[in-house]
CSV table of C-alpha atoms and ligand atoms in Angstrom, one decimal:
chain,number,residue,atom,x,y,z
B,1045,UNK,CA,81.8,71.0,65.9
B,1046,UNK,CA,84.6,69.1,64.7
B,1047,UNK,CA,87.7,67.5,65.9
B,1048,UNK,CA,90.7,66.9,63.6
B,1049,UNK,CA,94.6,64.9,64.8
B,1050,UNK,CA,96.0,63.7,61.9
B,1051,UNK,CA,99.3,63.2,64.4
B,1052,UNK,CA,99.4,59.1,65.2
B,1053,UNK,CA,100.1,59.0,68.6
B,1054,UNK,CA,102.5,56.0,70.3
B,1055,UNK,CA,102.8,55.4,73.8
B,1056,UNK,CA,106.0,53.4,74.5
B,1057,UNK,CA,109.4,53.2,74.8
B,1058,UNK,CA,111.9,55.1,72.2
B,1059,UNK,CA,113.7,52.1,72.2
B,1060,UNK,CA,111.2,50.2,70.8
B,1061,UNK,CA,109.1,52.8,68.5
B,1062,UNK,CA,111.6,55.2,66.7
B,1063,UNK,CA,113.1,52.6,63.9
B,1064,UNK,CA,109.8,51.3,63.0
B,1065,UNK,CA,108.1,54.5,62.9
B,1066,UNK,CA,111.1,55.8,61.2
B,1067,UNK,CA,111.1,53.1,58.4
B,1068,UNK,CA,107.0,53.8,57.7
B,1069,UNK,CA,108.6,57.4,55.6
B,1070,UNK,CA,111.5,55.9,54.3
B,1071,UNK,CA,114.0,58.4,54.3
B,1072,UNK,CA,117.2,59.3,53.4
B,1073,UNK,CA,118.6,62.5,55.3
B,1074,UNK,CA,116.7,62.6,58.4
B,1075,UNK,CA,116.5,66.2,60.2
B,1076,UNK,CA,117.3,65.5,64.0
B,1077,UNK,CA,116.5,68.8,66.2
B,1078,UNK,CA,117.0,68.9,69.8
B,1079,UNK,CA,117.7,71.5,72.3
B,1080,UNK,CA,119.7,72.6,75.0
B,1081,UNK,CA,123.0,70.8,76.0
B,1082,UNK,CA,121.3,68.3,79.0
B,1083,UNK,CA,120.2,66.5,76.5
B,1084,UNK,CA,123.4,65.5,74.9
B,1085,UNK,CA,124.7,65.3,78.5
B,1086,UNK,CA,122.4,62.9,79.9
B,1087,UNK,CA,123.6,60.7,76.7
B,1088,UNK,CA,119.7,61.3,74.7
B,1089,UNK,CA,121.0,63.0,71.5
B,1090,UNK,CA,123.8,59.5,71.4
B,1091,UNK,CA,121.0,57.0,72.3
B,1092,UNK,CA,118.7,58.4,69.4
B,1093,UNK,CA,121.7,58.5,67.6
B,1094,UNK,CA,122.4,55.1,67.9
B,1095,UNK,CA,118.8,54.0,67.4
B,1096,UNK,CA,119.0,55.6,63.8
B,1097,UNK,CA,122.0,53.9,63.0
B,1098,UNK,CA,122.3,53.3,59.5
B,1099,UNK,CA,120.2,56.4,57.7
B,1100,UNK,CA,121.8,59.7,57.7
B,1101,UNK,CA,121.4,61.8,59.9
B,1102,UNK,CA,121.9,65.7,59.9
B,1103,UNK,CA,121.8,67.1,63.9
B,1104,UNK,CA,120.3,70.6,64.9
B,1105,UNK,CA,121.7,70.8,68.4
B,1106,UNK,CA,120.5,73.9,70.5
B,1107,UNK,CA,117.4,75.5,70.1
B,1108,UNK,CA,116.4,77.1,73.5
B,1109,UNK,CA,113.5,78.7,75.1
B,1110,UNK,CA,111.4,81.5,73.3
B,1111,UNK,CA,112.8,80.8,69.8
B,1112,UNK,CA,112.5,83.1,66.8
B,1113,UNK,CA,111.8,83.1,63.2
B,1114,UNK,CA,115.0,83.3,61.9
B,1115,UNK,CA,116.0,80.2,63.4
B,1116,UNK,CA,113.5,78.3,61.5
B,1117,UNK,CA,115.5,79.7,58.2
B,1118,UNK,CA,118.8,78.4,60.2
B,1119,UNK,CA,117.8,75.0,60.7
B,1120,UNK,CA,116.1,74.6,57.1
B,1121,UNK,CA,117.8,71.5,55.2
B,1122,UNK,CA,117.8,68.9,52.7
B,1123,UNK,CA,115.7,66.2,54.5
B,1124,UNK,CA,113.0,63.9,53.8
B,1125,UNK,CA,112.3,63.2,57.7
B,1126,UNK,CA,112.5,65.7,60.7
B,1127,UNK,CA,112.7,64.0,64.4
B,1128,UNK,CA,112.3,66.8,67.3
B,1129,UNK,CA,113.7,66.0,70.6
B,1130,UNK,CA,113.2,68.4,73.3
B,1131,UNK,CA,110.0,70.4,75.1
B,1132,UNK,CA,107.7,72.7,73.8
B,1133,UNK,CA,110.1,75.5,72.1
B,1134,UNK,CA,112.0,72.2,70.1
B,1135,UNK,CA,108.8,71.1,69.2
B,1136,UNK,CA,107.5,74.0,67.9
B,1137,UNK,CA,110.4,75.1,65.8
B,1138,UNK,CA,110.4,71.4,64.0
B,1139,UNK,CA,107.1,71.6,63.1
B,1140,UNK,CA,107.6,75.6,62.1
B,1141,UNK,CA,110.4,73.6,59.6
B,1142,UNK,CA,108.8,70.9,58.7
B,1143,UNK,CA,105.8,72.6,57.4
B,1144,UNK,CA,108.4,75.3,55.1
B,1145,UNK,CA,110.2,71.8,53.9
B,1146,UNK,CA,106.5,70.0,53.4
B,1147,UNK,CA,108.4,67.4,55.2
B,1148,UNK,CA,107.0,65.4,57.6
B,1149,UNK,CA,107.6,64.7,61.4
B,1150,UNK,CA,108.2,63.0,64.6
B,1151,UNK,CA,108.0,64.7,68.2
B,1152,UNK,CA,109.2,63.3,70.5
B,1153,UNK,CA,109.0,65.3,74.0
B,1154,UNK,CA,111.0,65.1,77.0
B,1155,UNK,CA,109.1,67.3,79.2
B,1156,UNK,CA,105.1,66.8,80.3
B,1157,UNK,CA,103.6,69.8,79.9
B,1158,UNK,CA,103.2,71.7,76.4
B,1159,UNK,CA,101.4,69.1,74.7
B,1160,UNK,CA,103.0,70.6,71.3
B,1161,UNK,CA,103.4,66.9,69.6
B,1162,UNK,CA,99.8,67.1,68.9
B,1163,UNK,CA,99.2,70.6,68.1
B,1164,UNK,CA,99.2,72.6,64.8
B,1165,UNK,CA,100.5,75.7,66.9
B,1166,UNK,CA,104.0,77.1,67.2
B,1167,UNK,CA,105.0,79.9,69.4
B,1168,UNK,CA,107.8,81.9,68.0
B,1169,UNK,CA,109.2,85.2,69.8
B,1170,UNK,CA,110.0,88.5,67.9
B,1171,UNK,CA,112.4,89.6,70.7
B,1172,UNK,CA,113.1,92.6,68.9
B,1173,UNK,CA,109.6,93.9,68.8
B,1174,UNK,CA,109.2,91.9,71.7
B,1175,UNK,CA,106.7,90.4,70.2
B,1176,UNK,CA,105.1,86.7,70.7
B,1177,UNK,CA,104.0,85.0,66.9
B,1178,UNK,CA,101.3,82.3,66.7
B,1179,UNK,CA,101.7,80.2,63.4
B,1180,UNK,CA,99.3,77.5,62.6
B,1181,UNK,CA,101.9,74.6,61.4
B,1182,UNK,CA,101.3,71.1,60.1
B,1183,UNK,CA,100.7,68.8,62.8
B,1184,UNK,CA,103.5,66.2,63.5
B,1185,UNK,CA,102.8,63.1,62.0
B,1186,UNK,CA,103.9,61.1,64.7
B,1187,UNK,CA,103.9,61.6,67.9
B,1188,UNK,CA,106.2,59.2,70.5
B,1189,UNK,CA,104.9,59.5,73.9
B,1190,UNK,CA,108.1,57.8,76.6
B,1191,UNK,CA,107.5,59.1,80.1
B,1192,UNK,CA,111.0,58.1,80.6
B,1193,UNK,CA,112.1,60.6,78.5
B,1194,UNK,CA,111.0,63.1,80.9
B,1195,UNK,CA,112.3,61.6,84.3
B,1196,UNK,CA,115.5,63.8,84.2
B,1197,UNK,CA,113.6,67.0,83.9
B,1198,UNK,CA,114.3,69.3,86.4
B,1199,UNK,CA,112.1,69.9,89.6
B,1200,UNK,CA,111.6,73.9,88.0
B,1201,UNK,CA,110.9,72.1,84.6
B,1202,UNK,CA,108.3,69.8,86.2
B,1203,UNK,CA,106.5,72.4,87.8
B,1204,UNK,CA,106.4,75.1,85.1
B,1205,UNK,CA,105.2,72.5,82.4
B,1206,UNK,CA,103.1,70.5,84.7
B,1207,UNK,CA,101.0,74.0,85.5
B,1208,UNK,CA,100.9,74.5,82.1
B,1209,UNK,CA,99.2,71.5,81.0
B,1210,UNK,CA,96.7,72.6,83.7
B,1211,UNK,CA,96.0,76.2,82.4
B,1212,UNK,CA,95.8,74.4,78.6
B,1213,UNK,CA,93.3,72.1,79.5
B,1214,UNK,CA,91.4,74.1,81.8
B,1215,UNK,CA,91.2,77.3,79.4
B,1216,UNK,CA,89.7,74.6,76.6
B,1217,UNK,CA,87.1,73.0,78.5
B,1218,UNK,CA,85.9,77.5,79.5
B,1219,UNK,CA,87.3,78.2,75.8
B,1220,UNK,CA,84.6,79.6,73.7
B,1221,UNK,CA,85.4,76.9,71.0
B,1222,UNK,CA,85.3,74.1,73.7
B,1223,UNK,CA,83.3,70.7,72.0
B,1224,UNK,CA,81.7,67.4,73.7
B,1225,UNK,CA,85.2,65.4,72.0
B,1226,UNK,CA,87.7,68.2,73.6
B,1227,UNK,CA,85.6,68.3,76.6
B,1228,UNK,CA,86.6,64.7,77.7
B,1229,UNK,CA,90.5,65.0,77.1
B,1230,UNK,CA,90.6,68.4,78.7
B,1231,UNK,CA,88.5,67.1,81.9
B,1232,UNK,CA,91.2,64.1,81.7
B,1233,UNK,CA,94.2,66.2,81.9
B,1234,UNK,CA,92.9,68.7,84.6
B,1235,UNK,CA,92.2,65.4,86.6
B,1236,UNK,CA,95.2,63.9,86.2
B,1237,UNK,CA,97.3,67.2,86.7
B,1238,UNK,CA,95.3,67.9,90.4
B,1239,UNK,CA,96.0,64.3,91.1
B,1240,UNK,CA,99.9,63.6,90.4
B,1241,UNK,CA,101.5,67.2,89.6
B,1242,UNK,CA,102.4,67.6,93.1
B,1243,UNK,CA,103.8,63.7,93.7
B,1244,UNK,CA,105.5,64.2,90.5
B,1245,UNK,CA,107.8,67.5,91.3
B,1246,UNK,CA,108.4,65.0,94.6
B,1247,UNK,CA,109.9,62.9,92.2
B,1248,UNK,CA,107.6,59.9,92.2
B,1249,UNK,CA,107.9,58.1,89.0
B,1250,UNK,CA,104.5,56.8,88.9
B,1251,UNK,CA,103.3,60.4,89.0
B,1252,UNK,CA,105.9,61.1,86.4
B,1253,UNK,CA,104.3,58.9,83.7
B,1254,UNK,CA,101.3,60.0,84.8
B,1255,UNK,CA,101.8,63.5,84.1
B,1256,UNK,CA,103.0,62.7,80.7
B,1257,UNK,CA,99.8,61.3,79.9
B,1258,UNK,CA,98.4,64.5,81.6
B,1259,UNK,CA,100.2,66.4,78.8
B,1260,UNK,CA,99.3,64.3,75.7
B,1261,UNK,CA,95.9,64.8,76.9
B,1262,UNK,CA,96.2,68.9,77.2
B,1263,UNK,CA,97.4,68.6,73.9
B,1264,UNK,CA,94.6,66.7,72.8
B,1265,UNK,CA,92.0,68.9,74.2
B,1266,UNK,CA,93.7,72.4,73.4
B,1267,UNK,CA,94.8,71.6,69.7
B,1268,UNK,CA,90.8,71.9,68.9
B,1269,UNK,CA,89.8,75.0,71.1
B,1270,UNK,CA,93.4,77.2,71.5
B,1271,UNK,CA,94.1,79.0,74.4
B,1272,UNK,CA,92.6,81.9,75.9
B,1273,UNK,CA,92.8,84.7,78.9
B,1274,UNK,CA,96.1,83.3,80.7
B,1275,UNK,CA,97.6,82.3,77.7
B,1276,UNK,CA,97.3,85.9,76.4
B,1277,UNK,CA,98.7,87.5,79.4
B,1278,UNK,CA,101.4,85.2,79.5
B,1279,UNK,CA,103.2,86.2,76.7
B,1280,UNK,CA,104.8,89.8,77.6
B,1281,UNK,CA,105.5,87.9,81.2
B,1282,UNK,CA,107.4,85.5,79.5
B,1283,UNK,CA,109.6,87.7,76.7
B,1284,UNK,CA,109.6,90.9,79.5
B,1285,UNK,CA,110.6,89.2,82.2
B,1286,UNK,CA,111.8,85.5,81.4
B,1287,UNK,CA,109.0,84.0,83.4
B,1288,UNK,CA,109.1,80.7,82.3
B,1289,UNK,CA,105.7,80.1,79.9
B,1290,UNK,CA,104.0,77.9,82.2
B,1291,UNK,CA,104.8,80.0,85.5
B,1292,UNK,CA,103.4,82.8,83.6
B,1293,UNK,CA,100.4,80.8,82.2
B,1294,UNK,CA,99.7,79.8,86.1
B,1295,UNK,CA,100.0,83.6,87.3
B,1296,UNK,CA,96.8,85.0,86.8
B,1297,UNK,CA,95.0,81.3,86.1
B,1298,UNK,CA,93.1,81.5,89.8
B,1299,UNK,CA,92.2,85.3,88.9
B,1300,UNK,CA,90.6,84.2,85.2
B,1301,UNK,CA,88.8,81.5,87.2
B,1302,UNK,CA,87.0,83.6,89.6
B,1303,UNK,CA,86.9,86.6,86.6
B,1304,UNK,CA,85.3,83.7,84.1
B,1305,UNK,CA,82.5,82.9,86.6
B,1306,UNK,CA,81.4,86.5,87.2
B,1307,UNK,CA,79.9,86.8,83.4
B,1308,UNK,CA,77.0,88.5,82.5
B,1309,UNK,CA,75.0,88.5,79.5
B,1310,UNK,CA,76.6,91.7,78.6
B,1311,UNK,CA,80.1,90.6,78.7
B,1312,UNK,CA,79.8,87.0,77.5
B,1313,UNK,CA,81.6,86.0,74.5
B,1314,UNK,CA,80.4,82.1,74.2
B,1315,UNK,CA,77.2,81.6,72.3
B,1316,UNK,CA,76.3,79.1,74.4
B,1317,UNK,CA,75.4,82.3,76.9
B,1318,UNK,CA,76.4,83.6,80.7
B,1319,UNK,CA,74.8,80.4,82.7
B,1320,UNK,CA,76.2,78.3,80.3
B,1321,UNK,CA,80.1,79.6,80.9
B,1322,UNK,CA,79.5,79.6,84.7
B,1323,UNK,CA,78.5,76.0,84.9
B,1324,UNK,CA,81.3,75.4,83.2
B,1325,UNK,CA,83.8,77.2,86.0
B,1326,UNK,CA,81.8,75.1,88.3
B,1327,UNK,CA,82.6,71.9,86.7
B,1328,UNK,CA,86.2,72.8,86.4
B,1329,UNK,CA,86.3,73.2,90.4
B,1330,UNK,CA,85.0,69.6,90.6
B,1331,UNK,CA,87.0,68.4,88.6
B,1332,UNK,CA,89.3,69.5,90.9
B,1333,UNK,CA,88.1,67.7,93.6
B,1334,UNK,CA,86.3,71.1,95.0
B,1335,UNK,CA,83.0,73.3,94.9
B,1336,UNK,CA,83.1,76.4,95.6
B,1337,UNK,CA,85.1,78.9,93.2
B,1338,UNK,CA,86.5,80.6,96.0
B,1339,UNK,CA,87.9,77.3,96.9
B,1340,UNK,CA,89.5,76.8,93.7
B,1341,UNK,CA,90.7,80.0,92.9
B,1342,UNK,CA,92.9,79.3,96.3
B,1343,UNK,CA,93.5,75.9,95.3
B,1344,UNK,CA,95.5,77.1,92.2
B,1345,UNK,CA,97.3,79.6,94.2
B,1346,UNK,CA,98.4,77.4,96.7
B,1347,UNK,CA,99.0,74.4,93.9
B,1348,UNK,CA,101.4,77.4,92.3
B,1349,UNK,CA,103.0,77.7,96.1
B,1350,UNK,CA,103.6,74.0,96.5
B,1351,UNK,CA,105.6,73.2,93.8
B,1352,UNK,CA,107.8,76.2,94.3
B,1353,UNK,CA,106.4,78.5,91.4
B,1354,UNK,CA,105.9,82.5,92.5
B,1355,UNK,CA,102.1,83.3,93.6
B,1356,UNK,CA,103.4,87.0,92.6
B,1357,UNK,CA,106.0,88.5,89.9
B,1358,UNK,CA,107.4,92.4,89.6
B,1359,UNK,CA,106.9,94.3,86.3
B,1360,UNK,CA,106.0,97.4,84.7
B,1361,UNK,CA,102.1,97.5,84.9
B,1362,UNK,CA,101.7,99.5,81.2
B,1363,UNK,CA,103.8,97.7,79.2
B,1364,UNK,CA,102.1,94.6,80.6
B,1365,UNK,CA,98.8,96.0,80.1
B,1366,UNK,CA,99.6,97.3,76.9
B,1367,UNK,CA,101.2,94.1,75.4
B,1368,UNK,CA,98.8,91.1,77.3
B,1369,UNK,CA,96.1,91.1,74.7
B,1370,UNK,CA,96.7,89.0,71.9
B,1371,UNK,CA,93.7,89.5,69.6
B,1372,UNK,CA,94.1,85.3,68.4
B,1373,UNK,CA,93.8,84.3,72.4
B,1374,UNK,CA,91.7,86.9,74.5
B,1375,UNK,CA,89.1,86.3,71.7
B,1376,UNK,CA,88.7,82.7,72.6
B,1377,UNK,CA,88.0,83.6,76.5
B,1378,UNK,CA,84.7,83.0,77.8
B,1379,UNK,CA,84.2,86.8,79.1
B,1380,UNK,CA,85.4,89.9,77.1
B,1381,UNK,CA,88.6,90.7,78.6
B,1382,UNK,CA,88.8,94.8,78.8
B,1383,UNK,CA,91.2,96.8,79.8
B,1384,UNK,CA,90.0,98.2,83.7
B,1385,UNK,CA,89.0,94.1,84.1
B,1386,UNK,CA,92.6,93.1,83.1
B,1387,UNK,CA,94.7,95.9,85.1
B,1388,UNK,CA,92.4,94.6,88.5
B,1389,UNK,CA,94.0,90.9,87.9
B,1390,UNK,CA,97.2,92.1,86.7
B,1391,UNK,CA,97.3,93.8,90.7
B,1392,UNK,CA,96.6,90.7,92.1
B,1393,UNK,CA,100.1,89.6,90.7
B,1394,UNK,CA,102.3,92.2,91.0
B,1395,UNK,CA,104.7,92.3,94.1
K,298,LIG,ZN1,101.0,76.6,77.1
């Protein structure tokens, strides 16, 4: 087993952090990359901007959901220092650029859910081939973790990444790579997700910087084991039909949870063996709050309900089928995934 975050993590205000993180490297051109316009609405890009007064600093405005390769080759420029501002998709492309610049740099998210500043993954879409790409990237080096950042998010945003940092954390701790160190952050995060996710798509803003905590701690847990089953499935849901990644992570998460338990010794893919993997699903339903895995499974459906996100989606069975599996996820699930197995859950989801 072993656990490796090279990203220094800070919890604490923007205002306070950025300059002297920023001054530990130095630069002299910093890369700033950000995303969609709310930001520069809301005043974030100016307030950053005004923070790094006095270094120069080249802006990448605009990188949106479900990015490709080619923008990474866009954004590429002379810099010694790249800052992302933004959720998961901003997040990812920095670190895509800073590793092709050997550059390093700072993430600083604004929603609570992807747990990308801490990851050495970056999910890239070939929407031509329709066709998801998992790189392994550098890790950021710094990570600034401001739940204030994210209290603008909208209610859609809160619930999409909020469930996603619940199917992260929960598909570590039944991942076959799951470890004693990951175990306690992903426990963490599933807690704190069952306990504030709800309160914080209310709006409460104690929930709010709870969940971003929630986040950092789904990060933490699935940077060391990856994703499996739900993240697989989600991907042709996502680039097909523009269900939003964590909505589409959350889809069939109540279905892998009930699948997961039902192992045998036949099917299991964790060395660790069939009674091994089911305790497992049964500790995930206590951490919960719950015991039985009936009870959960309906838990996460009804979790999916109450915070607005669909239960069930329309779309072509096949194509799903044909495009769910991908080999670098499905392989990390607890129980062999196969194709009859897969097409029952997928039924469960379609309208
Ligand atoms: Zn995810």
């Amino acid at each position: 087993m072993e656990y490796y975050l090279p990203t220094k993590i800070v919890i604490g205000s923007v205002e306070e952090e950025l300059k002297k993180q920023v001054n530990l490297f130095s630069p002299i051109r910093i890369l700033l990359i950000t995303g969609s316009q709310i930001m520069r609405k809301i005043g974030l890009i100016d307030k950053l901007l005004n923070l790094l007064e006095g270094y120069k600093v080249l802006l990448f405005e605009g990188v949106e959901a479900n990015p490709g390769p080619e923008l990474v080759q866009r954004i590429k420029q002379e810099a010694d220092l790249i800052i992302s501002l933004g959720g998961g998709s901003v997040i990812d492309v920095a670190k895509a650029v800073s590793t092709e610049m050997k550059k390093p740099c700072i993430a600083i998210p604004t929603t609570s859910g992807t747990g990308s500043e801490v990851t050495p993954f970056a999910a890239l879409y070939d929407m031509k081939k329709k066709k998801k790409l998992s790189l392994t990237v550098n890790f950021p080096a710094v990570a600034i973790i401001d739940y204030q950042l994210s209290l603008t998010m909208p209610k859609e945003l809160v619930a999409s990444t909020g469930i996603d940092a619940l199917c992260q954390s929960i598909e570590a701790y039944w991942s076959v790579y799951s470890g004693p160190l990951s175990d306690v952050h992903a426990r963490k995060a599933i807690e704190l997700v069952a306990n504030n996710l709800e309160d914080s798509w209310q709006g409460n803003e104690k929930a709010k910087e709870v969940m971003s905590l929630a986040a950092l701690e789904s990060g933490l847990a699935f940077s060391q084991t990856k994703t499996t089953a739900c993240h697989s499935v989600s991907y042709p849901l996502s680039i097909r039909y523009g269900i939003p990644h964590g909505a589409a992570c959350g889809l069939t998460l109540p279905y892998f949870l009930e699948y997961n338990y039902q192992v045998s010794k036949e099917d299991c893919l964790d060395k660790r063996g069939p009674e091994f993997v089911r305790d497992r699903i049964r500790e995930i339903v206590g951490f919960l709050g719950l015991k039985e895995i009936e009870e959960g499974k309906r838990y996460l459906i009804d979790l999916m309900k109450r915070i607005g996100l669909p239960t069930k989606i329309d779309f072509d069975m096949e194509i799903v089928l044909k495009e769910a599996f991908t080999p670098e996820r499905v392989g990390n699930n607890p129980r062999l995934v196969t194709e009859n197995n897969l097409r029952r859950i997928l039924k469960e989801i379609k309208k």
